[in-house]
PDB file of C-alpha atoms in Angstrom:
ATOM      1  CA  MET A1199      67.380 147.658 -15.151  1.00 78.00           C
ATOM      2  CA  VAL A1200      65.260 147.566 -18.313  1.00 85.00           C
ATOM      3  CA  THR A1201      62.837 150.464 -18.673  1.00 92.00           C
ATOM      4  CA  LYS A1202      59.299 150.002 -19.897  1.00 92.00           C
ATOM      5  CA  THR A1203      60.147 151.817 -23.139  1.00 94.00           C
ATOM      6  CA  GLU A1204      63.131 149.524 -23.757  1.00 94.00           C
ATOM      7  CA  GLU A1205      61.069 146.417 -23.025  1.00 93.00           C
ATOM      8  CA  THR A1206      58.353 147.589 -25.422  1.00 94.00           C
ATOM      9  CA  GLU A1207      60.929 148.164 -28.174  1.00 94.00           C
ATOM     10  CA  LEU A1208      62.522 144.762 -27.499  1.00 94.00           C
ATOM     11  CA  ASN A1209      59.176 142.964 -27.706  1.00 94.00           C
ATOM     12  CA  ARG A1210      58.291 144.854 -30.892  1.00 94.00           C
ATOM     13  CA  LEU A1211      61.533 143.830 -32.561  1.00 94.00           C
ATOM     14  CA  GLU A1212      61.143 140.245 -31.335  1.00 94.00           C
ATOM     15  CA  ASN A1213      57.662 139.950 -32.828  1.00 95.00           C
ATOM     16  CA  GLN A1214      58.885 141.533 -36.057  1.00 95.00           C
ATOM     17  CA  VAL A1215      61.778 139.069 -36.401  1.00 94.00           C
ATOM     18  CA  ASP A1216      59.661 136.064 -35.395  1.00 92.00           C
ATOM     19  CA  ASN A1217      57.138 136.947 -38.098  1.00 92.00           C
ATOM     20  CA  GLY A1218      59.768 137.275 -40.812  1.00 89.00           C
ATOM     21  CA  GLY A1219      59.848 141.051 -40.880  1.00 88.00           C
ATOM     22  CA  GLY A1220      63.649 141.326 -40.663  1.00 89.00           C
ATOM     23  CA  GLY A1221      65.719 143.195 -38.105  1.00 92.00           C
ATOM     24  CA  ALA A1222      67.413 140.139 -36.550  1.00 95.00           C
ATOM     25  CA  TRP A1223      70.749 141.902 -36.063  1.00 96.00           C
ATOM     26  CA  GLU A1224      69.098 144.960 -34.492  1.00 95.00           C
ATOM     27  CA  TYR A1225      67.195 142.626 -32.141  1.00 95.00           C
ATOM     28  CA  LEU A1226      70.360 140.751 -31.130  1.00 96.00           C
ATOM     29  CA  CYS A1227      72.200 144.027 -30.498  1.00 95.00           C
ATOM     30  CA  LEU A1228      69.371 145.263 -28.258  1.00 96.00           C
ATOM     31  CA  VAL A1229      69.288 141.990 -26.303  1.00 96.00           C
ATOM     32  CA  LYS A1230      73.034 142.331 -25.698  1.00 95.00           C
ATOM     33  CA  LYS A1231      72.773 146.021 -24.779  1.00 95.00           C
ATOM     34  CA  LEU A1232      69.956 145.468 -22.272  1.00 95.00           C
ATOM     35  CA  LYS A1233      71.623 142.304 -20.877  1.00 93.00           C
ATOM     36  CA  VAL A1234      68.350 140.375 -20.959  1.00 94.00           C
ATOM     37  CA  ARG A1235      68.214 136.602 -21.110  1.00 91.00           C
ATOM     38  CA  ARG A1236      66.363 135.374 -24.200  1.00 95.00           C
ATOM     39  CA  SER A1237      68.698 132.562 -25.113  1.00 96.00           C
ATOM     40  CA  ASP A1238      66.316 130.574 -27.332  1.00 96.00           C
ATOM     41  CA  LYS A1239      65.637 133.608 -29.520  1.00 96.00           C
ATOM     42  CA  VAL A1240      69.309 134.613 -29.630  1.00 97.00           C
ATOM     43  CA  LEU A1241      70.273 131.093 -30.660  1.00 97.00           C
ATOM     44  CA  LYS A1242      67.610 130.898 -33.372  1.00 96.00           C
ATOM     45  CA  HIS A1243      68.123 134.321 -34.934  1.00 96.00           C
ATOM     46  CA  GLY A1244      71.880 134.383 -34.373  1.00 96.00           C
ATOM     47  CA  LEU A1245      72.327 131.095 -36.234  1.00 97.00           C
ATOM     48  CA  SER A1246      70.139 132.356 -39.056  1.00 95.00           C
ATOM     49  CA  ILE A1247      72.740 135.102 -39.639  1.00 96.00           C
ATOM     50  CA  LEU A1248      75.846 132.974 -39.071  1.00 96.00           C
ATOM     51  CA  ASN A1249      74.621 130.260 -41.434  1.00 95.00           C
ATOM     52  CA  ASP A1250      74.073 132.796 -44.215  1.00 94.00           C
ATOM     53  CA  PRO A1251      77.489 133.730 -45.729  1.00 93.00           C
ATOM     54  CA  LYS A1252      76.195 136.976 -47.242  1.00 94.00           C
ATOM     55  CA  ARG A1253      74.585 138.262 -44.015  1.00 94.00           C
ATOM     56  CA  ARG A1254      77.553 137.053 -41.963  1.00 94.00           C
ATOM     57  CA  SER A1255      80.128 138.888 -44.080  1.00 94.00           C
ATOM     58  CA  ALA A1256      78.018 142.056 -44.018  1.00 94.00           C
ATOM     59  CA  LEU A1257      78.614 142.348 -40.258  1.00 95.00           C
ATOM     60  CA  GLY A1258      82.343 142.906 -40.646  1.00 95.00           C
ATOM     61  CA  PRO A1259      84.257 142.712 -37.327  1.00 95.00           C
ATOM     62  CA  GLU A1260      80.958 142.538 -35.397  1.00 96.00           C
ATOM     63  CA  VAL A1261      80.584 138.940 -36.520  1.00 96.00           C
ATOM     64  CA  TRP A1262      82.974 137.826 -33.752  1.00 97.00           C
ATOM     65  CA  THR A1263      80.741 139.424 -31.138  1.00 96.00           C
ATOM     66  CA  LEU A1264      77.837 137.485 -32.618  1.00 97.00           C
ATOM     67  CA  TYR A1265      79.757 134.196 -32.428  1.00 97.00           C
ATOM     68  CA  GLU A1266      80.361 134.860 -28.733  1.00 97.00           C
ATOM     69  CA  GLN A1267      76.705 135.783 -28.131  1.00 97.00           C
ATOM     70  CA  VAL A1268      75.437 132.670 -29.931  1.00 97.00           C
ATOM     71  CA  ALA A1269      77.933 130.424 -28.098  1.00 97.00           C
ATOM     72  CA  THR A1270      76.699 131.712 -24.740  1.00 97.00           C
ATOM     73  CA  ALA A1271      73.038 131.291 -25.754  1.00 97.00           C
ATOM     74  CA  ALA A1272      73.718 127.770 -27.051  1.00 97.00           C
ATOM     75  CA  MET A1273      75.242 126.731 -23.729  1.00 97.00           C
ATOM     76  CA  ASP A1274      72.234 128.241 -21.959  1.00 95.00           C
ATOM     77  CA  CYS A1275      69.957 126.094 -24.153  1.00 96.00           C
ATOM     78  CA  HIS A1276      72.277 123.084 -23.710  1.00 95.00           C
ATOM     79  CA  CYS A1277      73.075 122.953 -27.436  1.00 96.00           C
ATOM     80  CA  LEU A1278      76.689 122.168 -26.664  1.00 97.00           C
ATOM     81  CA  ASP A1279      77.666 121.134 -30.194  1.00 97.00           C
ATOM     82  CA  VAL A1280      76.632 124.551 -31.505  1.00 97.00           C
ATOM     83  CA  ALA A1281      78.501 126.271 -28.685  1.00 97.00           C
ATOM     84  CA  GLN A1282      81.631 124.247 -29.387  1.00 97.00           C
ATOM     85  CA  ASP A1283      81.516 125.088 -33.109  1.00 97.00           C
ATOM     86  CA  CYS A1284      81.246 128.824 -32.324  1.00 97.00           C
ATOM     87  CA  ILE A1285      84.096 128.668 -29.818  1.00 97.00           C
ATOM     88  CA  LYS A1286      86.314 126.821 -32.308  1.00 97.00           C
ATOM     89  CA  VAL A1287      85.805 129.634 -34.818  1.00 97.00           C
ATOM     90  CA  LEU A1288      86.764 132.176 -32.145  1.00 97.00           C
ATOM     91  CA  GLN A1289      89.789 130.105 -31.056  1.00 96.00           C
ATOM     92  CA  LYS A1290      91.057 130.069 -34.634  1.00 95.00           C
ATOM     93  CA  LYS A1291      90.637 133.840 -34.970  1.00 95.00           C
ATOM     94  CA  PHE A1292      91.896 134.747 -31.467  1.00 96.00           C
ATOM     95  CA  PRO A1293      94.189 131.895 -30.330  1.00 93.00           C
ATOM     96  CA  GLU A1294      95.616 133.756 -27.302  1.00 89.00           C
ATOM     97  CA  SER A1295      92.396 135.466 -26.182  1.00 93.00           C
ATOM     98  CA  LYS A1296      91.571 135.265 -22.466  1.00 93.00           C
ATOM     99  CA  ARG A1297      87.974 136.105 -23.327  1.00 94.00           C
ATOM    100  CA  VAL A1298      87.718 133.031 -25.535  1.00 96.00           C
ATOM    101  CA  GLY A1299      89.461 131.081 -22.774  1.00 95.00           C
ATOM    102  CA  ARG A1300      86.632 131.985 -20.408  1.00 95.00           C
ATOM    103  CA  LEU A1301      84.126 130.674 -22.938  1.00 96.00           C
ATOM    104  CA  GLU A1302      86.068 127.402 -23.131  1.00 96.00           C
ATOM    105  CA  GLY A1303      85.879 127.110 -19.341  1.00 96.00           C
ATOM    106  CA  ILE A1304      82.127 127.750 -19.317  1.00 96.00           C
ATOM    107  CA  LEU A1305      81.689 125.071 -22.004  1.00 97.00           C
ATOM    108  CA  LEU A1306      83.571 122.610 -19.794  1.00 97.00           C
ATOM    109  CA  GLU A1307      81.203 123.533 -16.955  1.00 95.00           C
ATOM    110  CA  ALA A1308      78.203 122.913 -19.208  1.00 95.00           C
ATOM    111  CA  LYS A1309      79.610 119.454 -19.991  1.00 95.00           C
ATOM    112  CA  GLY A1310      80.020 118.755 -16.270  1.00 94.00           C
ATOM    113  CA  SER A1311      83.823 118.608 -16.531  1.00 95.00           C
ATOM    114  CA  TRP A1312      84.305 120.463 -13.263  1.00 95.00           C
ATOM    115  CA  ALA A1313      87.962 119.600 -12.669  1.00 94.00           C
ATOM    116  CA  GLU A1314      88.958 120.622 -16.195  1.00 96.00           C
ATOM    117  CA  ALA A1315      86.996 123.874 -15.918  1.00 96.00           C
ATOM    118  CA  GLU A1316      88.648 124.659 -12.569  1.00 94.00           C
ATOM    119  CA  LYS A1317      92.059 123.958 -14.099  1.00 95.00           C
ATOM    120  CA  ALA A1318      91.280 126.256 -17.035  1.00 95.00           C
ATOM    121  CA  TYR A1319      90.195 129.109 -14.760  1.00 95.00           C
ATOM    122  CA  SER A1320      93.218 128.692 -12.484  1.00 93.00           C
ATOM    123  CA  SER A1321      95.497 128.921 -15.508  1.00 93.00           C
ATOM    124  CA  LEU A1322      93.771 132.065 -16.744  1.00 94.00           C
ATOM    125  CA  LEU A1323      93.936 133.622 -13.271  1.00 93.00           C
ATOM    126  CA  GLU A1324      97.706 133.198 -13.195  1.00 92.00           C
ATOM    127  CA  ASP A1325      97.887 135.653 -16.099  1.00 90.00           C
ATOM    128  CA  ASN A1326      95.123 137.925 -14.851  1.00 90.00           C
ATOM    129  CA  PRO A1327      94.480 137.547 -11.094  1.00 92.00           C
ATOM    130  CA  LEU A1328      92.106 140.550 -11.074  1.00 93.00           C
ATOM    131  CA  ASP A1329      89.554 139.136 -13.529  1.00 94.00           C
ATOM    132  CA  PRO A1330      86.269 139.135 -11.567  1.00 95.00           C
ATOM    133  CA  VAL A1331      84.484 136.819 -14.012  1.00 93.00           C
ATOM    134  CA  LEU A1332      87.027 134.043 -13.478  1.00 95.00           C
ATOM    135  CA  HIS A1333      86.692 134.289  -9.688  1.00 95.00           C
ATOM    136  CA  LYS A1334      82.898 134.119  -9.979  1.00 95.00           C
ATOM    137  CA  ARG A1335      83.085 131.085 -12.270  1.00 95.00           C
ATOM    138  CA  ARG A1336      84.987 129.218  -9.554  1.00 95.00           C
ATOM    139  CA  VAL A1337      82.204 130.066  -7.113  1.00 96.00           C
ATOM    140  CA  ALA A1338      79.670 128.787  -9.656  1.00 95.00           C
ATOM    141  CA  ILE A1339      81.571 125.495 -10.027  1.00 96.00           C
ATOM    142  CA  ALA A1340      81.531 124.933  -6.272  1.00 96.00           C
ATOM    143  CA  LYS A1341      77.814 125.705  -6.009  1.00 95.00           C
ATOM    144  CA  ALA A1342      76.970 123.479  -8.976  1.00 93.00           C
ATOM    145  CA  GLN A1343      78.618 120.555  -7.191  1.00 94.00           C
ATOM    146  CA  GLY A1344      76.851 121.329  -3.907  1.00 94.00           C
ATOM    147  CA  ASN A1345      80.172 122.281  -2.348  1.00 96.00           C
ATOM    148  CA  PHE A1346      78.909 125.231  -0.302  1.00 96.00           C
ATOM    149  CA  PRO A1347      81.953 125.431   2.019  1.00 96.00           C
ATOM    150  CA  GLY A1348      84.052 125.732  -1.141  1.00 95.00           C
ATOM    151  CA  ALA A1349      81.734 128.428  -2.526  1.00 97.00           C
ATOM    152  CA  ILE A1350      82.081 130.342   0.751  1.00 97.00           C
ATOM    153  CA  GLU A1351      85.875 130.090   0.565  1.00 96.00           C
ATOM    154  CA  TRP A1352      86.003 131.368  -3.030  1.00 95.00           C
ATOM    155  CA  LEU A1353      83.527 134.177  -2.324  1.00 97.00           C
ATOM    156  CA  ASN A1354      85.520 135.345   0.680  1.00 97.00           C
ATOM    157  CA  LYS A1355      88.702 135.367  -1.412  1.00 95.00           C
ATOM    158  CA  TYR A1356      86.862 137.264  -4.150  1.00 96.00           C
ATOM    159  CA  LEU A1357      85.577 139.853  -1.656  1.00 97.00           C
ATOM    160  CA  GLU A1358      89.094 140.423  -0.338  1.00 95.00           C
ATOM    161  CA  ILE A1359      89.818 141.869  -3.790  1.00 95.00           C
ATOM    162  CA  PHE A1360      86.421 143.245  -4.847  1.00 96.00           C
ATOM    163  CA  MET A1361      84.999 144.484  -1.545  1.00 95.00           C
ATOM    164  CA  ALA A1362      82.418 146.762  -3.192  1.00 94.00           C
ATOM    165  CA  ASP A1363      80.603 143.975  -5.068  1.00 96.00           C
ATOM    166  CA  HIS A1364      77.122 144.084  -3.532  1.00 96.00           C
ATOM    167  CA  ASP A1365      75.895 141.024  -5.427  1.00 96.00           C
ATOM    168  CA  ALA A1366      78.744 138.942  -4.043  1.00 97.00           C
ATOM    169  CA  TRP A1367      78.016 140.028  -0.450  1.00 98.00           C
ATOM    170  CA  ARG A1368      74.354 139.159  -0.955  1.00 97.00           C
ATOM    171  CA  GLU A1369      75.171 135.769  -2.481  1.00 97.00           C
ATOM    172  CA  LEU A1370      77.504 134.993   0.426  1.00 98.00           C
ATOM    173  CA  ALA A1371      74.815 136.019   2.921  1.00 98.00           C
ATOM    174  CA  GLU A1372      72.249 133.751   1.252  1.00 97.00           C
ATOM    175  CA  ILE A1373      74.639 130.785   1.336  1.00 98.00           C
ATOM    176  CA  TYR A1374      75.283 131.389   5.041  1.00 98.00           C
ATOM    177  CA  VAL A1375      71.513 131.514   5.700  1.00 98.00           C
ATOM    178  CA  SER A1376      70.995 128.246   3.788  1.00 96.00           C
ATOM    179  CA  LEU A1377      73.630 126.645   6.056  1.00 97.00           C
ATOM    180  CA  GLN A1378      72.077 128.243   9.194  1.00 97.00           C
ATOM    181  CA  MET A1379      75.248 130.271   9.790  1.00 98.00           C
ATOM    182  CA  TYR A1380      73.236 133.292  10.859  1.00 98.00           C
ATOM    183  CA  LYS A1381      75.968 135.307  12.587  1.00 97.00           C
ATOM    184  CA  GLN A1382      78.085 135.226   9.437  1.00 98.00           C
ATOM    185  CA  ALA A1383      75.035 136.147   7.344  1.00 98.00           C
ATOM    186  CA  ALA A1384      74.339 139.093   9.654  1.00 98.00           C
ATOM    187  CA  PHE A1385      77.860 140.398   9.045  1.00 98.00           C
ATOM    188  CA  CYS A1386      77.294 140.281   5.276  1.00 98.00           C
ATOM    189  CA  TYR A1387      74.024 142.212   5.537  1.00 98.00           C
ATOM    190  CA  GLU A1388      75.713 144.791   7.769  1.00 98.00           C
ATOM    191  CA  GLU A1389      78.263 145.357   4.998  1.00 97.00           C
ATOM    192  CA  LEU A1390      75.454 145.750   2.469  1.00 98.00           C
ATOM    193  CA  ILE A1391      73.547 148.231   4.621  1.00 98.00           C
ATOM    194  CA  LEU A1392      76.704 150.282   5.191  1.00 97.00           C
ATOM    195  CA  SER A1393      77.338 150.530   1.458  1.00 95.00           C
ATOM    196  CA  GLN A1394      73.702 150.857   0.318  1.00 96.00           C
ATOM    197  CA  PRO A1395      71.696 152.200   3.272  1.00 97.00           C
ATOM    198  CA  THR A1396      68.576 153.037   1.225  1.00 96.00           C
ATOM    199  CA  VAL A1397      67.917 149.523  -0.124  1.00 97.00           C
ATOM    200  CA  PRO A1398      64.989 148.123   1.913  1.00 97.00           C
ATOM    201  CA  LEU A1399      65.712 144.527   0.891  1.00 97.00           C
ATOM    202  CA  TYR A1400      68.940 144.524   2.910  1.00 98.00           C
ATOM    203  CA  HIS A1401      67.261 146.004   6.004  1.00 98.00           C
ATOM    204  CA  LEU A1402      64.544 143.355   5.796  1.00 98.00           C
ATOM    205  CA  ALA A1403      66.967 140.453   5.308  1.00 98.00           C
ATOM    206  CA  TYR A1404      69.145 141.675   8.193  1.00 98.00           C
ATOM    207  CA  ALA A1405      66.088 141.922  10.445  1.00 98.00           C
ATOM    208  CA  ASP A1406      65.039 138.383   9.482  1.00 97.00           C
ATOM    209  CA  VAL A1407      68.469 137.027  10.404  1.00 98.00           C
ATOM    210  CA  LEU A1408      68.506 138.837  13.761  1.00 98.00           C
ATOM    211  CA  TYR A1409      64.980 137.618  14.556  1.00 97.00           C
ATOM    212  CA  THR A1410      66.081 134.052  13.759  1.00 97.00           C
ATOM    213  CA  LEU A1411      69.110 134.384  16.033  1.00 97.00           C
ATOM    214  CA  GLY A1412      66.829 135.450  18.882  1.00 94.00           C
ATOM    215  CA  GLY A1413      67.752 136.947  22.236  1.00 93.00           C
ATOM    216  CA  LEU A1414      66.577 140.282  23.590  1.00 92.00           C
ATOM    217  CA  ASP A1415      69.246 142.467  21.975  1.00 94.00           C
ATOM    218  CA  ASN A1416      68.840 140.834  18.583  1.00 96.00           C
ATOM    219  CA  LEU A1417      65.044 141.087  18.730  1.00 94.00           C
ATOM    220  CA  GLN A1418      65.134 144.779  19.599  1.00 93.00           C
ATOM    221  CA  THR A1419      67.614 145.473  16.799  1.00 96.00           C
ATOM    222  CA  ALA A1420      65.546 143.385  14.391  1.00 97.00           C
ATOM    223  CA  LYS A1421      62.489 145.472  15.234  1.00 94.00           C
ATOM    224  CA  LYS A1422      64.395 148.652  14.390  1.00 95.00           C
ATOM    225  CA  TYR A1423      65.396 147.281  11.009  1.00 97.00           C
ATOM    226  CA  TYR A1424      61.862 146.084  10.281  1.00 96.00           C
ATOM    227  CA  ALA A1425      60.785 149.642  11.114  1.00 94.00           C
ATOM    228  CA  SER A1426      63.421 151.112   8.775  1.00 96.00           C
ATOM    229  CA  THR A1427      62.186 148.763   6.026  1.00 96.00           C
ATOM    230  CA  ILE A1428      58.663 150.090   6.505  1.00 94.00           C
ATOM    231  CA  ASP A1429      59.994 153.639   6.389  1.00 94.00           C
ATOM    232  CA  LEU A1430      61.976 153.011   3.188  1.00 96.00           C
ATOM    233  CA  THR A1431      58.996 151.385   1.452  1.00 93.00           C
ATOM    234  CA  GLY A1432      56.428 153.961   2.486  1.00 90.00           C
ATOM    235  CA  GLY A1433      54.683 151.537   4.828  1.00 86.00           C
ATOM    236  CA  LYS A1434      53.991 149.018   2.067  1.00 86.00           C
ATOM    237  CA  ASN A1435      56.091 146.048   3.146  1.00 92.00           C
ATOM    238  CA  THR A1436      53.756 143.459   4.643  1.00 92.00           C
ATOM    239  CA  LYS A1437      56.555 141.162   5.779  1.00 95.00           C
ATOM    240  CA  ALA A1438      58.188 143.973   7.756  1.00 94.00           C
ATOM    241  CA  LEU A1439      54.862 144.811   9.414  1.00 93.00           C
ATOM    242  CA  PHE A1440      54.536 141.184  10.500  1.00 92.00           C
ATOM    243  CA  GLY A1441      58.151 141.342  11.674  1.00 94.00           C
ATOM    244  CA  ILE A1442      57.339 144.255  13.995  1.00 92.00           C
ATOM    245  CA  CYS A1443      54.476 142.262  15.511  1.00 90.00           C
ATOM    246  CA  LEU A1444      56.533 139.097  15.949  1.00 91.00           C
ATOM    247  CA  CYS A1445      59.499 140.922  17.490  1.00 91.00           C
ATOM    248  CA  SER A1446      57.219 142.814  19.862  1.00 88.00           C
ATOM    249  CA  SER A1447      55.515 139.625  20.993  1.00 87.00           C
ATOM    250  CA  ALA A1448      58.820 137.767  21.471  1.00 89.00           C
ATOM    251  CA  THR A1449      60.342 140.704  23.372  1.00 87.00           C
ATOM    252  CA  ALA A1450      57.313 140.925  25.653  1.00 83.00           C
ATOM    253  CA  GLN A1451      57.623 137.233  26.492  1.00 83.00           C
ATOM    254  CA  LEU A1452      61.292 137.627  27.362  1.00 84.00           C
ATOM    255  CA  THR A1453      60.911 140.770  29.494  1.00 81.00           C
ATOM    256  CA  LYS A1454      57.446 140.142  30.961  1.00 74.00           C
ATOM    257  CA  GLY A1455      56.732 143.877  30.753  1.00 59.00           C
ATOM    258  CA  ARG A1456      59.842 144.880  32.727  1.00 62.00           C
ATOM    259  CA  ASN A1457      61.579 146.576  29.814  1.00 58.00           C
ATOM    260  CA  LYS A1458      60.917 150.315  29.655  1.00 58.00           C
ATOM    261  CA  GLU A1459      61.824 150.488  25.964  1.00 57.00           C
ATOM    262  CA  ASP A1460      59.302 147.741  25.230  1.00 56.00           C
ATOM    263  CA  LYS A1461      56.523 149.724  26.931  1.00 60.00           C
ATOM    264  CA  GLU A1462      57.412 152.808  24.923  1.00 57.00           C
ATOM    265  CA  SER A1463      57.200 150.848  21.664  1.00 66.00           C
ATOM    266  CA  LEU A1464      53.624 149.664  22.193  1.00 72.00           C
ATOM    267  CA  ASP A1465      52.393 152.325  19.787  1.00 71.00           C
ATOM    268  CA  LEU A1466      54.582 150.873  17.047  1.00 80.00           C
ATOM    269  CA  GLN A1467      53.139 147.413  17.631  1.00 81.00           C
ATOM    270  CA  TYR A1468      49.551 148.569  17.356  1.00 80.00           C
ATOM    271  CA  LEU A1469      50.322 150.783  14.356  1.00 84.00           C
ATOM    272  CA  ALA A1470      51.845 147.765  12.574  1.00 87.00           C
ATOM    273  CA  GLY A1471      48.786 145.671  13.415  1.00 85.00           C
ATOM    274  CA  ALA A1472      46.428 148.417  12.210  1.00 86.00           C
ATOM    275  CA  ALA A1473      48.402 148.777   8.969  1.00 88.00           C
ATOM    276  CA  LEU A1474      48.177 145.018   8.375  1.00 89.00           C
ATOM    277  CA  GLU A1475      44.423 145.033   8.949  1.00 87.00           C
ATOM    278  CA  LYS A1476      44.034 147.934   6.510  1.00 88.00           C
ATOM    279  CA  ASN A1477      46.093 146.119   3.866  1.00 86.00           C
ATOM    280  CA  TYR A1478      44.122 142.912   4.274  1.00 88.00           C
ATOM    281  CA  LYS A1479      40.786 144.744   4.060  1.00 85.00           C
ATOM    282  CA  GLN A1480      41.889 146.209   0.724  1.00 85.00           C
ATOM    283  CA  ARG A1481      43.690 143.256  -0.816  1.00 85.00           C
ATOM    284  CA  ALA A1482      42.513 140.050   0.873  1.00 87.00           C
ATOM    285  CA  PRO A1483      39.300 140.649   2.819  1.00 88.00           C
ATOM    286  CA  ASP A1484      38.553 136.908   2.914  1.00 87.00           C
ATOM    287  CA  LYS A1485      41.744 136.418   4.981  1.00 87.00           C
ATOM    288  CA  LEU A1486      41.000 139.197   7.462  1.00 84.00           C
ATOM    289  CA  SER A1487      39.606 136.827  10.096  1.00 87.00           C
ATOM    290  CA  VAL A1488      42.787 134.720   9.922  1.00 89.00           C
ATOM    291  CA  LEU A1489      44.904 137.858  10.388  1.00 85.00           C
ATOM    292  CA  SER A1490      42.799 139.024  13.337  1.00 85.00           C
ATOM    293  CA  SER A1491      43.228 135.658  15.049  1.00 85.00           C
ATOM    294  CA  ALA A1492      46.980 135.775  14.478  1.00 86.00           C
ATOM    295  CA  LEU A1493      47.285 139.285  15.891  1.00 85.00           C
ATOM    296  CA  LYS A1494      45.214 138.360  18.931  1.00 83.00           C
ATOM    297  CA  SER A1495      47.483 135.396  19.610  1.00 82.00           C
ATOM    298  CA  LEU A1496      50.379 137.860  19.596  1.00 80.00           C
ATOM    299  CA  LYS A1497      48.390 140.227  21.838  1.00 70.00           C
ATOM    300  CA  ILE A1498      48.612 142.987  19.220  1.00 59.00           C
ATOM    301  CA  SER A1499      44.913 143.446  18.581  1.00 51.00           C
TER     302      SER A1499
END
């Protein structure tokens, strides 16, 4: 995550380079270090160095890193001819490089040559089956073609090897949700909560999935995870507050007041409603009447 100080320094350097004040290499190094995506600037200022023999030779071995950075930025900007030229230079210098091979595969993806890209990645994986980037590129190919069952298959195979990859679990969960496979999505969010129990986003997403599944047990569990989201965010998550109200209303309809646990949680319902009213008074007073009507329809206010 980029700090405010780092962002300020990055913007300062960017303005300096854009206005002809020099420092292009320092700017490109900072972009790479911070892993930010400013492809148009990287392409422009990177090419300005590569096209100048004197500045290019002054970089020494670092010039190959710049070729890679510019190739990636060029593909991002869909300047495929520039990307191909950079990759050719790298191929000549490093003919057996797996890293350059990955770039070749990404270029094939950018051209829409999915089968050739898949073939290239499969070949590279034979030599290095534990390369996470190659596995993720296969997932990307499937998603780009709208082949979500294929993306699910590749992600599951990837997670058999890299079980601690939180981003992959989250991506898999989101694909399951998009396909309305809520039970499978719930499993993914359970894995995320087990590994990162203090991330409120996972608690909230899990609660949403359980609420969508419905049923008394799921609704009661969803309410608990909405409550944990509120706890983790210091009471500032509006969506979780609404979730408490919706779960309470749905549970009441299912039990018709017969559930002892539901009676004991009335305080939580009214506290959520009061917190929502307070938030709306502060941030959107013109919408307060709409909120009040909604809460009354849920029998919260």
